[in-house]
XYZ file of C-alpha atoms in Angstrom:
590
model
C 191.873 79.630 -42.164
C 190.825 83.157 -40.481
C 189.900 84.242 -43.709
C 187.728 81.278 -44.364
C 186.081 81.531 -40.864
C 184.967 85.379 -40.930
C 183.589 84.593 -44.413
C 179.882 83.255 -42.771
C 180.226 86.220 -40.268
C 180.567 88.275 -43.357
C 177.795 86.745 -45.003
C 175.456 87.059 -42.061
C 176.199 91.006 -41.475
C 175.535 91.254 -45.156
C 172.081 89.875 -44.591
C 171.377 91.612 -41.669
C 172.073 95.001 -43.168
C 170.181 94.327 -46.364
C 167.319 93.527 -44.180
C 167.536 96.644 -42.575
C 167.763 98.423 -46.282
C 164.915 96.953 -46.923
C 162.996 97.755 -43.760
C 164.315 101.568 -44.438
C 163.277 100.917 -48.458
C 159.573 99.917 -46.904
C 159.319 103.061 -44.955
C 160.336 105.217 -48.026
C 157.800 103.068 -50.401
C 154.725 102.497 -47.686
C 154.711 105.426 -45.641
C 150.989 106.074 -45.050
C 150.635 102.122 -43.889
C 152.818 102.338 -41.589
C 151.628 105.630 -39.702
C 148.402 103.992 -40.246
C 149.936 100.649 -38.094
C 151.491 102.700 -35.866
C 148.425 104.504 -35.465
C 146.799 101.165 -34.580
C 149.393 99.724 -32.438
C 148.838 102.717 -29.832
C 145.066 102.687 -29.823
C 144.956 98.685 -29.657
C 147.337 99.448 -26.475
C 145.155 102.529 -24.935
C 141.756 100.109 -25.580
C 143.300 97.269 -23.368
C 144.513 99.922 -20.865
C 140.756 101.307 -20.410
C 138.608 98.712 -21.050
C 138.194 97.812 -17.440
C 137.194 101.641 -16.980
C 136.077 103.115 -19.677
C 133.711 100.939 -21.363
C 131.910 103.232 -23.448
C 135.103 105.261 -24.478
C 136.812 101.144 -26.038
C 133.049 100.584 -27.795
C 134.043 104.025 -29.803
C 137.548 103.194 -30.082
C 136.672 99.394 -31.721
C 135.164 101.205 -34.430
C 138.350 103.466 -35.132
C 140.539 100.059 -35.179
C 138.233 98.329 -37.443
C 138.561 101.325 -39.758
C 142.404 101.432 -39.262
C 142.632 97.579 -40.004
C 140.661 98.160 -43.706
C 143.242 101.219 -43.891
C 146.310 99.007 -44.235
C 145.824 96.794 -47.397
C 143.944 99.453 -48.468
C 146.939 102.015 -48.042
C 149.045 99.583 -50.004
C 146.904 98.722 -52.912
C 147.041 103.005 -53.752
C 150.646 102.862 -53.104
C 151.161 100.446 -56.269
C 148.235 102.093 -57.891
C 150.480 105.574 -57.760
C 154.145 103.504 -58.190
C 152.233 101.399 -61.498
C 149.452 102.777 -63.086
C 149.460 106.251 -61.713
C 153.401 106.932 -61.736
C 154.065 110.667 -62.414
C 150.457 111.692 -62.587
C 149.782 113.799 -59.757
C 146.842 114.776 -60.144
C 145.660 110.700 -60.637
C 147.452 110.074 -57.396
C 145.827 112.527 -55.301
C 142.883 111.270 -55.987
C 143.076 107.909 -55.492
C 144.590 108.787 -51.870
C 141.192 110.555 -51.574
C 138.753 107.569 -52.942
C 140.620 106.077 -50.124
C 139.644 108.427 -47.354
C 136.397 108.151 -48.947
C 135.723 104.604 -48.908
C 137.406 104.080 -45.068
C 134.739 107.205 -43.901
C 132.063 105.445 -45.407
C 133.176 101.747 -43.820
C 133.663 103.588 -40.524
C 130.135 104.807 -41.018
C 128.250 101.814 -42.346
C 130.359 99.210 -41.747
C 131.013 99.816 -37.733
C 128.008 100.727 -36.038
C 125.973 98.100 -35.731
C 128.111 95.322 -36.209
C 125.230 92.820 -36.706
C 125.588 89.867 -38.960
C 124.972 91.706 -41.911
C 127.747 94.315 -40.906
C 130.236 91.698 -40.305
C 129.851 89.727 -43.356
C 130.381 92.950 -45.071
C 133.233 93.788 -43.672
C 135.127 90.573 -43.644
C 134.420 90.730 -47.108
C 135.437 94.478 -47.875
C 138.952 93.482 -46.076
C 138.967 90.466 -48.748
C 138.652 92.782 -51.072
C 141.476 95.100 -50.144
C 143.489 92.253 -49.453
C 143.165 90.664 -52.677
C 143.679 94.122 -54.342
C 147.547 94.181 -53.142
C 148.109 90.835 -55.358
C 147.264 92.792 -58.483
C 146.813 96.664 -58.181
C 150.923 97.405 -59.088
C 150.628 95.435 -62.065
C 147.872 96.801 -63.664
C 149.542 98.376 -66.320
C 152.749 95.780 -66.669
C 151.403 92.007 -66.542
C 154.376 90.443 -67.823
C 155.242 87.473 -65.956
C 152.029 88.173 -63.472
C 152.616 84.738 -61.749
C 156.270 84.953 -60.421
C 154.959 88.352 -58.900
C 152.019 86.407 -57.622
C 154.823 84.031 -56.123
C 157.198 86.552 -54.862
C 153.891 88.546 -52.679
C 153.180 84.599 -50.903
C 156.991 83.996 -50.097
C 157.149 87.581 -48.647
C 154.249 86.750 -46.876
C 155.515 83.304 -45.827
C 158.942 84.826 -44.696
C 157.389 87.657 -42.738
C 154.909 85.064 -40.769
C 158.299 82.661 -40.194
C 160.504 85.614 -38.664
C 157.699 87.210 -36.949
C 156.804 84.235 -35.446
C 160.436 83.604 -34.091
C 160.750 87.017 -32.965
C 157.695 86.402 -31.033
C 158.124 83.223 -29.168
C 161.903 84.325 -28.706
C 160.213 87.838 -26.574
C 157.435 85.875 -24.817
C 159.824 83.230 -23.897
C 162.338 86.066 -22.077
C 159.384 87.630 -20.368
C 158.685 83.533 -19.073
C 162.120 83.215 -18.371
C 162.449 86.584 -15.972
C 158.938 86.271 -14.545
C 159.137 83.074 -12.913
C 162.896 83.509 -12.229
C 162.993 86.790 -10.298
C 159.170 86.246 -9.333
C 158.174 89.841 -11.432
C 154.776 89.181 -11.759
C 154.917 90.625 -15.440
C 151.262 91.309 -16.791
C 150.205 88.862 -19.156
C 148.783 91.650 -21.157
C 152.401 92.500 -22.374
C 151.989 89.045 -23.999
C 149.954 91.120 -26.293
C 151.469 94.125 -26.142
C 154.288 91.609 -27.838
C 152.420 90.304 -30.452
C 150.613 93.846 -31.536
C 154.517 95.211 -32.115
C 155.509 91.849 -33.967
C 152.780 92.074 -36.183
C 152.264 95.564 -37.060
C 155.321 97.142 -36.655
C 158.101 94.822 -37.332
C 156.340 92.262 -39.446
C 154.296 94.779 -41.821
C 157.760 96.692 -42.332
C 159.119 93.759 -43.079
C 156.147 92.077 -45.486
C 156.465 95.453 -47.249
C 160.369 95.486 -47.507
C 159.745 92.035 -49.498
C 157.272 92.934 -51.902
C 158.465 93.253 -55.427
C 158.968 97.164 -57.159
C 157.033 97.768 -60.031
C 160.467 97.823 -62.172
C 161.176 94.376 -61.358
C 160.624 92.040 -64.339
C 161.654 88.403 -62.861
C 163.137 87.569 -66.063
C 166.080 86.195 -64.277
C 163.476 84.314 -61.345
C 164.109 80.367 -60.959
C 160.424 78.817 -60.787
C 160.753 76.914 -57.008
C 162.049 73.567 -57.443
C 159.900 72.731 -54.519
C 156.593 74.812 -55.758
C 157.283 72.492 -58.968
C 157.403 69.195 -57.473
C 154.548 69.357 -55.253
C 152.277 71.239 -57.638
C 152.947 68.803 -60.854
C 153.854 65.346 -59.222
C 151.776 65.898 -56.038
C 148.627 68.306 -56.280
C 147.957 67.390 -59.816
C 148.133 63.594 -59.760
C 145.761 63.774 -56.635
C 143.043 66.595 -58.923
C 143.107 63.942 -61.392
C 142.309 60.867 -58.875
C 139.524 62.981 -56.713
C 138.421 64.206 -60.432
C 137.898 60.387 -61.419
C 136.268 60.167 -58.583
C 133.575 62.438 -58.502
C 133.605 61.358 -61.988
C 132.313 57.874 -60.639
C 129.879 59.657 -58.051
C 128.088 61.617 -61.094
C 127.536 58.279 -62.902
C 126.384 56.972 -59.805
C 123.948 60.115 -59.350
C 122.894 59.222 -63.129
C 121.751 55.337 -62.579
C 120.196 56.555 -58.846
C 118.970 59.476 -59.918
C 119.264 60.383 -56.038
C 121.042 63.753 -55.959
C 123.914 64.560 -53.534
C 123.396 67.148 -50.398
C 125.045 69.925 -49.781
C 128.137 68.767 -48.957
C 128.981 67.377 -51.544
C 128.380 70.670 -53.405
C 131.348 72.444 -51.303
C 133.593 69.487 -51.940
C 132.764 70.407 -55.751
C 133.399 74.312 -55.507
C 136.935 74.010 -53.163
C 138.350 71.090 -55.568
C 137.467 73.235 -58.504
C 139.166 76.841 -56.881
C 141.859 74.829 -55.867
C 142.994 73.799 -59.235
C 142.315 77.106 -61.125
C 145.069 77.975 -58.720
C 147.247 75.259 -59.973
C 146.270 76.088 -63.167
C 147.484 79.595 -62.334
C 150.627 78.909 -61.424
C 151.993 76.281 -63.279
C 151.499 78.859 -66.096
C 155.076 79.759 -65.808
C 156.341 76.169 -66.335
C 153.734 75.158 -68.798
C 156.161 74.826 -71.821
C 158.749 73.452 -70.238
C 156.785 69.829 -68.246
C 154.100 67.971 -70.569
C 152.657 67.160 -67.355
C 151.700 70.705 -66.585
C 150.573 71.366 -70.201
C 148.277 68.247 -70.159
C 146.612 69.601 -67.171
C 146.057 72.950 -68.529
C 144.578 71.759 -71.471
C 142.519 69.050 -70.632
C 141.191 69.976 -67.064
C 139.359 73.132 -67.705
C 137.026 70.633 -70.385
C 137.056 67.768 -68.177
C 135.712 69.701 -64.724
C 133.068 71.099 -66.953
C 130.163 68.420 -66.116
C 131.316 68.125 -62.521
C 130.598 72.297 -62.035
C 127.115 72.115 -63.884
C 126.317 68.762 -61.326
C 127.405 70.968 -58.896
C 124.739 73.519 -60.164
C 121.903 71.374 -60.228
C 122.229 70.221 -56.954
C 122.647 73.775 -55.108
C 119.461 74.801 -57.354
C 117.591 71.457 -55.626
C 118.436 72.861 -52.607
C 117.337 76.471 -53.044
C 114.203 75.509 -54.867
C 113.016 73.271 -51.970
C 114.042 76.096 -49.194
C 114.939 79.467 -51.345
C 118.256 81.217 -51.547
C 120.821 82.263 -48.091
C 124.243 83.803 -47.292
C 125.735 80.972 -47.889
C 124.107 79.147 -50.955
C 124.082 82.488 -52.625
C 128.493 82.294 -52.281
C 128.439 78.648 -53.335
C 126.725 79.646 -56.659
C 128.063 82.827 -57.237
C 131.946 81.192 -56.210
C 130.895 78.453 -58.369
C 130.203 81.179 -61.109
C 133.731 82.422 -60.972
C 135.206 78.963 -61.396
C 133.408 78.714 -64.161
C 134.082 81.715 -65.665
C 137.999 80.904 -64.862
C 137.688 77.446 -66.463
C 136.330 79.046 -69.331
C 139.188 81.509 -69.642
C 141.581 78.717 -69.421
C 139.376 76.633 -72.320
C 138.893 79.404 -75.101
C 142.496 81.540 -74.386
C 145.389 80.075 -75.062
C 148.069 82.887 -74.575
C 147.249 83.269 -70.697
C 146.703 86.741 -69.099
C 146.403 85.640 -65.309
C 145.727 88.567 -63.854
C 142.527 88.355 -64.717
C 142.014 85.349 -62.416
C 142.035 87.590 -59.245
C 140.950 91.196 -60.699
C 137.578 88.786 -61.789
C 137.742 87.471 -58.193
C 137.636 90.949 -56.705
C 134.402 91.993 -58.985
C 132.362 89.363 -57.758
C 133.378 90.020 -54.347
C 132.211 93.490 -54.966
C 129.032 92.738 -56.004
C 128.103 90.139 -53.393
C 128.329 92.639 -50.633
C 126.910 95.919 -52.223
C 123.784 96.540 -54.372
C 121.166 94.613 -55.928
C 122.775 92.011 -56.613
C 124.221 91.515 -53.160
C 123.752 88.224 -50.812
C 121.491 89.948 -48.527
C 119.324 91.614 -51.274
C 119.116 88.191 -53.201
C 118.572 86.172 -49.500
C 116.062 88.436 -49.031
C 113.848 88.740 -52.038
C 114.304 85.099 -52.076
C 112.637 84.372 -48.442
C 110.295 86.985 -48.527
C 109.078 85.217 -51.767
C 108.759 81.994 -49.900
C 107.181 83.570 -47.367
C 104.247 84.861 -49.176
C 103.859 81.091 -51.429
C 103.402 79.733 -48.167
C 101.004 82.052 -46.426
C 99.180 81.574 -49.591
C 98.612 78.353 -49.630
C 97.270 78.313 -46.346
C 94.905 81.353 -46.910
C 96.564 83.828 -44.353
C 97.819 86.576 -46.540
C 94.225 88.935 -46.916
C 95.040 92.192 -48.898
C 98.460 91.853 -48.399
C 98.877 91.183 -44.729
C 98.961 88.075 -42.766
C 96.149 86.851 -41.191
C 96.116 84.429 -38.036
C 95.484 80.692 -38.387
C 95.049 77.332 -36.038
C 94.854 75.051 -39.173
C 98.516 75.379 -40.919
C 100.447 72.010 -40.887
C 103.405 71.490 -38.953
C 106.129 71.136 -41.835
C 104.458 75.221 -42.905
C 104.719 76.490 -39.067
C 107.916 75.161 -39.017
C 108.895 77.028 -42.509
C 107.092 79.966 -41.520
C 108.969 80.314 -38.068
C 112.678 79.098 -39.870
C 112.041 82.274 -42.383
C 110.739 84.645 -39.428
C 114.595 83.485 -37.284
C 116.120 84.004 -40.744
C 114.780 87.931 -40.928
C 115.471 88.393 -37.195
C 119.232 87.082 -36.956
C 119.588 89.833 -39.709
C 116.716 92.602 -39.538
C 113.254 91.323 -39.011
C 112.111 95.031 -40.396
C 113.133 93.323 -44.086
C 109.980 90.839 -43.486
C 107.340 91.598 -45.926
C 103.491 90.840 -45.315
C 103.678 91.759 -41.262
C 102.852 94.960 -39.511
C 106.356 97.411 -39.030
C 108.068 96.980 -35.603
C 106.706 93.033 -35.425
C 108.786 91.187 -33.092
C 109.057 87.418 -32.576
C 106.901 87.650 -29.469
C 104.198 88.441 -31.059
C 104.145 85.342 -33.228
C 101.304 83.517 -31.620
C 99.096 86.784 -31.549
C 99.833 87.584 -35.135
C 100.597 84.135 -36.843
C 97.751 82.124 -35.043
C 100.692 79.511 -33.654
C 103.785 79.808 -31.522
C 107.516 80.464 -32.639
C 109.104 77.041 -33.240
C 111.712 77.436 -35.425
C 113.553 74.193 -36.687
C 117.604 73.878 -35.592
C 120.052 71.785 -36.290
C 120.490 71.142 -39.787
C 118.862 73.387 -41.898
C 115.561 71.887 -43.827
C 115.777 69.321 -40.796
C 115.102 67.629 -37.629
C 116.982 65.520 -35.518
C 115.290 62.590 -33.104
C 116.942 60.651 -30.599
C 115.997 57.562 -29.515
C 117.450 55.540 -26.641
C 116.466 52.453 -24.382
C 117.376 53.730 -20.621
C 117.808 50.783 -18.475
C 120.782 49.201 -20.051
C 120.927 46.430 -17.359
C 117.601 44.883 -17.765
C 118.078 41.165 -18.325
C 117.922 40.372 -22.409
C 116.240 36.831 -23.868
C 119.448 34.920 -25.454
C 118.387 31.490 -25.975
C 118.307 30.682 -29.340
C 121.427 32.272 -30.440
C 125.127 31.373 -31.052
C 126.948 34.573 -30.852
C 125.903 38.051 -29.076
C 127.625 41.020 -29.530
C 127.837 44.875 -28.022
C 128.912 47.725 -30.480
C 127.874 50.624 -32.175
C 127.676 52.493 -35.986
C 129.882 55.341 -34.925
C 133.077 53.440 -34.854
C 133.339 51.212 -37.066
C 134.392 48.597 -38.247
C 132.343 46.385 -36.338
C 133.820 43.577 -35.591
C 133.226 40.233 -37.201
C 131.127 37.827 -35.255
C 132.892 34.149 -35.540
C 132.804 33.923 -39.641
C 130.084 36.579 -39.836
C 132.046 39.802 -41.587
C 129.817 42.780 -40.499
C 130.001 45.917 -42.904
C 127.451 49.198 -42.254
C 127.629 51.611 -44.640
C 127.229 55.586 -43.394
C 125.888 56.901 -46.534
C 122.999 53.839 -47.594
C 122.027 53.034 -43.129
C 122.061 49.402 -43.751
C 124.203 46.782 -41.827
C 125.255 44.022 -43.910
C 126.053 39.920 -43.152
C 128.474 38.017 -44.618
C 130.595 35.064 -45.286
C 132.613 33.414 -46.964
C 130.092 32.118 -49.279
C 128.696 35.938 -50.124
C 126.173 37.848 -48.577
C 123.598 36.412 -45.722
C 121.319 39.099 -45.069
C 121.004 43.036 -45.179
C 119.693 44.843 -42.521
C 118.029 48.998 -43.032
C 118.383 50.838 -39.738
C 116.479 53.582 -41.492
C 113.431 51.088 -41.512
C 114.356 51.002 -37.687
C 114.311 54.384 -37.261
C 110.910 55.178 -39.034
C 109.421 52.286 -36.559
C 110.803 54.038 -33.282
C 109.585 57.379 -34.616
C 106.343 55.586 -34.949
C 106.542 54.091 -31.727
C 106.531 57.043 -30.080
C 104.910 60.493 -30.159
C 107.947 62.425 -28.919
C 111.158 62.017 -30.310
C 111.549 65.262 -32.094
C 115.072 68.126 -31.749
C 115.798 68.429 -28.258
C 113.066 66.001 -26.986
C 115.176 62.823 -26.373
C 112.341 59.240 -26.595
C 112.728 56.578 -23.802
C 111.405 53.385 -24.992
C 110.750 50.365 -23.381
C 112.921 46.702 -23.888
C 110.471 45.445 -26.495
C 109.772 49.010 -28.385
C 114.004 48.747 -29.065
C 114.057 45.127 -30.006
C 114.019 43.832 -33.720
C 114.695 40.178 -35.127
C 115.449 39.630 -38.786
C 115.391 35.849 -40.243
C 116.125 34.357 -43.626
C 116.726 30.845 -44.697
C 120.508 31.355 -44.049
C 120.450 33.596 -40.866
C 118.791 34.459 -37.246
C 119.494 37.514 -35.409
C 118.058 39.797 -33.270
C 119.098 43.611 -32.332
C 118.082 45.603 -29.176
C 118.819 49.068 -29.941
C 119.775 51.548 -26.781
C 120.120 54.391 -28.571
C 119.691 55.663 -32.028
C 119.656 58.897 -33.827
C 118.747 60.502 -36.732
C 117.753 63.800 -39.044
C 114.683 64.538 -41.256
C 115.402 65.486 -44.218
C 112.335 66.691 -46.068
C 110.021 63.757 -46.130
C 112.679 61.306 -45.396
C 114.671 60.496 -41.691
C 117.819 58.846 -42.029
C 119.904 57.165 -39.415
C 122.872 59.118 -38.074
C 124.466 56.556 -35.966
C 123.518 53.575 -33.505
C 124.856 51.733 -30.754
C 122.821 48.656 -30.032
C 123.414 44.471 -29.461
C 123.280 41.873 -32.016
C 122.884 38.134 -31.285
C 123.107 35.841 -34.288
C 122.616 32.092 -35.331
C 123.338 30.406 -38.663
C 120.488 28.712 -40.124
C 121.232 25.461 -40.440
C-alpha cells in the first residue's frame, strides 16, 4: 500500500526534474536568446520605472526593445541553422551569428525611427518572418518526417502558453490575496513586472526546453488521436460543405454576372490557407485514412476555380480604384495558395517544408524592394493619379494645374489618393510641387480636401424622420406594425410571413398561397437621396412625415411604410440599403 501511494509522488518528482533538465538543456542549446530576453526583461522594467521622468530617455529605449524583440526568434532560427545545416562548420556559423547582428542594426536603424505606418507594417512583418523561420531553419538539411516536427514546435508552444499562463494567474492572484488582506498597497505595475518574467524568462526557457533536437527523427511519434479526429472528421467535412458552397455562389456569380465585393474575396483566401494547412498535416496519416487521401487528392483540383474567382474579383476592385496595402496581400497571399495547391496537384511524394520556406519568400518580398506593397501601392496610385488629372486637363508639363470644373466623384478620388500618400509619405506623390502639404489643397488643386471615409470607394447617407410621435393616417388598414431590418426576423403580421433579405434590400410578403408582393428598399433609398440635397457621410437628412412615407398596392395587397430612419453606402454608381427601421400597415386585397 505505501509502495503504491509514493508511486504518483515518484512520478511527479520525475517530471518536475526533467522539466528542470530541460530548462538547464535550453540554456545550454539557446544561450544568446536568452541573454537577449534577459536583456529585455531589465530594460522593459527600467522604461516603466522612467517613463514618468524621463520621457525622452523611454522614446530611445522603445527602439532598443523593438530591436531586442526581432533578436529572439531571430537568435533561435541561427541556433538551428548552426545545430542543422551549419553543424561543425565554424567558420559558416560565425557568420551567420554576424548576418544576424547585421540585419537587427539595420532594423534598429530603418525599422525604429520613424515608426510611421510604413515602418510598422514592416516590422510586424520582418518579426513574421523570423518567427516563421524557427518552424523550418533546423531542418533544412534533414526533412524527414517535416510535419511531426511541425507538430512537436505548436504543442511546445501550446504547453509553454498553458503553464505560463498558470504560473501567472497563480502570482497575480497572491499579490491580490496579500494586498487587500494586509492593506499593502502593492503597485499594480508589478502586475507587469509578473507577466514580463512569465513570458520571457520562464516561458521562453521553457518553449525552448520543448523544441525538438536536430537528431530527433519521430520515427517512434504517435500522430494525435485528437489532431486526427478533428482534422479528418471535423475540419475536412466542414472544407468540403463551405467548398460546395462557394461552389453554389460562383454559379450564382455566372447566371448574375454580378461579381462579389471584397469580402467575399477574404472569405476565399482564409478558407483556401486554412486547408493547405490541413493538407499539410494530414500528410503524415495520408496512407493510413482514405478520408485524408481523398482530400489530398481531390481538393487541390477542386479549389482551383474558386482561387481564379477569387482573382477576378480583387482585379475588379483594383482596376476601378488601383492597388493598396491590403489588396496587394490578398493577391500576393492568394498567389501562395496557389502556388501550394499546385505543389499538392503535380507532386505526389510530398516535401512540406516547402509550404512555409515558400511562405517566408513572399513575405520577404512584400516588405523590401521593388516588388514590395508600398512600391506596388505606390506606382499604382500615383498612376491613377495622373489618369485622372488628365482627364480633367490639370496636369500641364507635368505638374498639376488648379481647376473649379472637376466633378465631384474626381475631387473625391483626387483627395482619397492625396490621404492615401499622406497617412504614408505625401513626398511619394508625383505631379505636385516637393514639401506640398494637404493645406494647400485648395490653393494648388483649385478645390478643398474632402476625402471620402467610411468604406473605401464609398459613401454612407443617413436618413431619418425626427419627430417619431407625430400622429400617422391608419384608416384603411388591418394590421400595423413597428420593427426594423437590423434584427430580423421580422415578425409575421397575422398570416403575412415577412422575409428581407440583407444581401438583395428587398422585403418580401407572403402567405400561404406564395408570394404577395416584393418590396426594394434600395428604390427607397435612391428616392430619399433624391428628396433631399444633404444626406451625404457625416451629414445626417431630416425629412418630413410625407418625404418618409411610401404605399405599395397590387391586386392581392395594400400597405404602406413610414420610414424613421434609413441608411445606406454608395458604392460606385450604385447606393444600397444598409439597414432600416420603419412601420408597416397592411390590408389584404379582397
Amino acid at each position: 500500500m505505501c509502495h503504491d501511494g509514493m508511486f504518483p509522488i515518484m512520478k511527479a518528482i520525475e517530471k518536475v526534474k526533467n522539466s528542470i533538465l530541460g530548462l538547464r538543456h535550453s540554456v545550454e542549446r539557446y544561450p544568446l536568446t536568452l541573454i537577449l530576453s534577459t536583456i529585455l526583461f531589465i530594460l522593459l522594467i527600467w522604461m516603466n520605472e522612467i517613463r514618468d521622468t524621463s520621457p525622452d530617455s523611454v522614446k530611445e529605449l522603445v527602439r532598443y526593445a523593438m530591436t531586442l524583440g526581432l533578436s529572439l526568434p531571430l537568435s533561435i532560427s541561427i541556433a538551428h541553422l548552426n545545430e542543422g545545416v551549419f553543424h561543425k562548420k565554424s567558420a559558416y556559423q560565425m557568420a551567420a551569428f554576424a548576418t544576424g547582428a547585421v540585419l537587427l542594426i539595420l532594423a534598429y536603424i530603418f525599422l525604429t525611427k520613424d515608426m510611421d505606418m510604413v515602418d510598422g507594417i514592416r516590422y510586424t512583418g520582418t518579426m513574421l518572418l523570423f518567427i516563421l523561420s524557427v518552424f523550418f531553419t533546423q531542418r533544412l538539411d534533414n526533412q524527414r518526417n517535416y510535419e511531426t516536427y511541425v507538430i512537436r514546435v505548436f504543442y511546445a508552444i501550446f504547453l509553454t502558453a498553458l503553464y505560463a499562463g498558470v504560473l501567472y494567474f497563480g502570482i497575480s492572484a497572491i499579490i491580490f490575496t496579500i494586498d487587500n488582506l494586509f492593506d499593502a498597497n502593492i503597485d499594480s505595475k508589478y502586475y507587469y513586472y509578473s507577466f514580463l518574467f512569465v513570458s520571457l524568462l520562464f516561458g521562453l526557457s521553457m518553449f525552448l526546453s520543448k523544441l525538438p533536437k536536430v537528431g530527433d527523427t519521430f520515427e517512434d511519434h504517435n500522430y494525435s488521436r485528437a489532431l486526427r479526429v478533428l482534422l479528418l472528421y471535423i475540419v475536412i467535412p466542414l472544407i468540403t460543405i463551405y467548398t460546395g458552397i462557394l461552389y453554389v455562389y460562383f454559379a450564382k456569380i455566372i447566371f448574375t454576372q454580378v461579381w462579389p465585393r471584397g469580402l467575399v474575396s477574404n472569405l476565399v483566401l482564409w478558407y483556401s490557407a486554412v486547408s493547405a494547412a490541413v493538407i499539410f498535416f494530414i500528410t503524415p496519416v495520408l496512407e493510413d485514412y482514405g478520408v485524408a487521401k481523398l482530400f489530398r487528392n481531390f481538393f487541390p483540383k477542386l479549389v482551383l476555380p474558386i482561387l481564379a474567382m477569387m482573382f477576378v474579383s480583387i482585379g475588379l476592385r483594383i482596376g476601378q480604384y488601383g492597388v493598396t496595402e491590403n489588396r496587394y496581400y490578398v493577391v500576393l497571399l492568394g498567389i501562395w495558395v496557389l502556388v501550394a495547391m499546385m505543389y499538392f496537384n503535380l507532386r505526389k511524394n510530398l516535401k512540406n517544408i516547402f509550404l512555409p520556406v515558400s511562405l517566408a519568400v513572399f513575405i520577404l518580398i512584400s516588405l523590401y524592394g521593388p516588388l514590395s506593397s508600398f512600391s506596388v501601392s505606390g506606382l499604382s496610385q500615383n498612376a491613377r493619379f495622373r489618369t485622372i488629372l488628365e482627364n480633367n486637363g490639370m496636369l500641364v508639363n507635368g505638374t498639376v494645374t488648379a481647376s473649379s470644373t472637376v466633378p465631384e466623384a474626381d475631387r473625391k478620388e483626387l483627395s482619397n489618393i492625396i490621404e492615401y500618400f499622406s497617412s504614408r509619405d505625401l513626398e511619394r506623390l508625383n505631379y505636385v510641387e516637393p514639401g506640398f502639404s494637404v493645406s494647400e489643397m485648395e490653393e494648388v488643386f483649385g478645390f478643398p480636401y474632402e476625402p471620402r471615409y467610411g468604406y473605401e470607394g464609398s459613401e454612407n447617407f443617413y436618413f431619418y424622420h425626427e419627430n417619431q410621435n407625430e400622429p400617422v393616417e391608419v384608416s384603411g388598414y388591418d394590421f400595423y406594425l413597428n420593427t426594423s431590418t437590423y434584427n430580423t426576423p421580422i415578425p409575421d403580421i397575422g398570416d403575412v410571413t415577412l422575409n428581407y433579405s440583407r444581401t438583395t434590400g428587398i422585403l418580401t410578403f407572403s402567405d400561404a398561397s406564395g408570394i404577395l408582393l416584393e418590396v426594394d428598399f434600395n428604390t427607397y433609398m435612391n428616392t430619399l437621396k433624391e428628396r433631399t440635397e444633404t444626406g451625404s457621410f457625416n451629414e445626417k437628412s431630416m425629412l418630413t412625415l410625407e418625404q418618409v412615407t411610401f404605399t405599395e398596392q397590387n391586386d392581392r395587397l395594400d400597405v404602406k411604410f413610414v420610414i424613421y430612419n434609413m441608411n445606406g453606402i454608395m458604392r460606385g454608381d450604385t447606393l444600397e440599403v444598409e439597414g432600416s427601421s420603419f412601420l408597416v400597415f397592411m390590408r389584404k386585397v379582397r
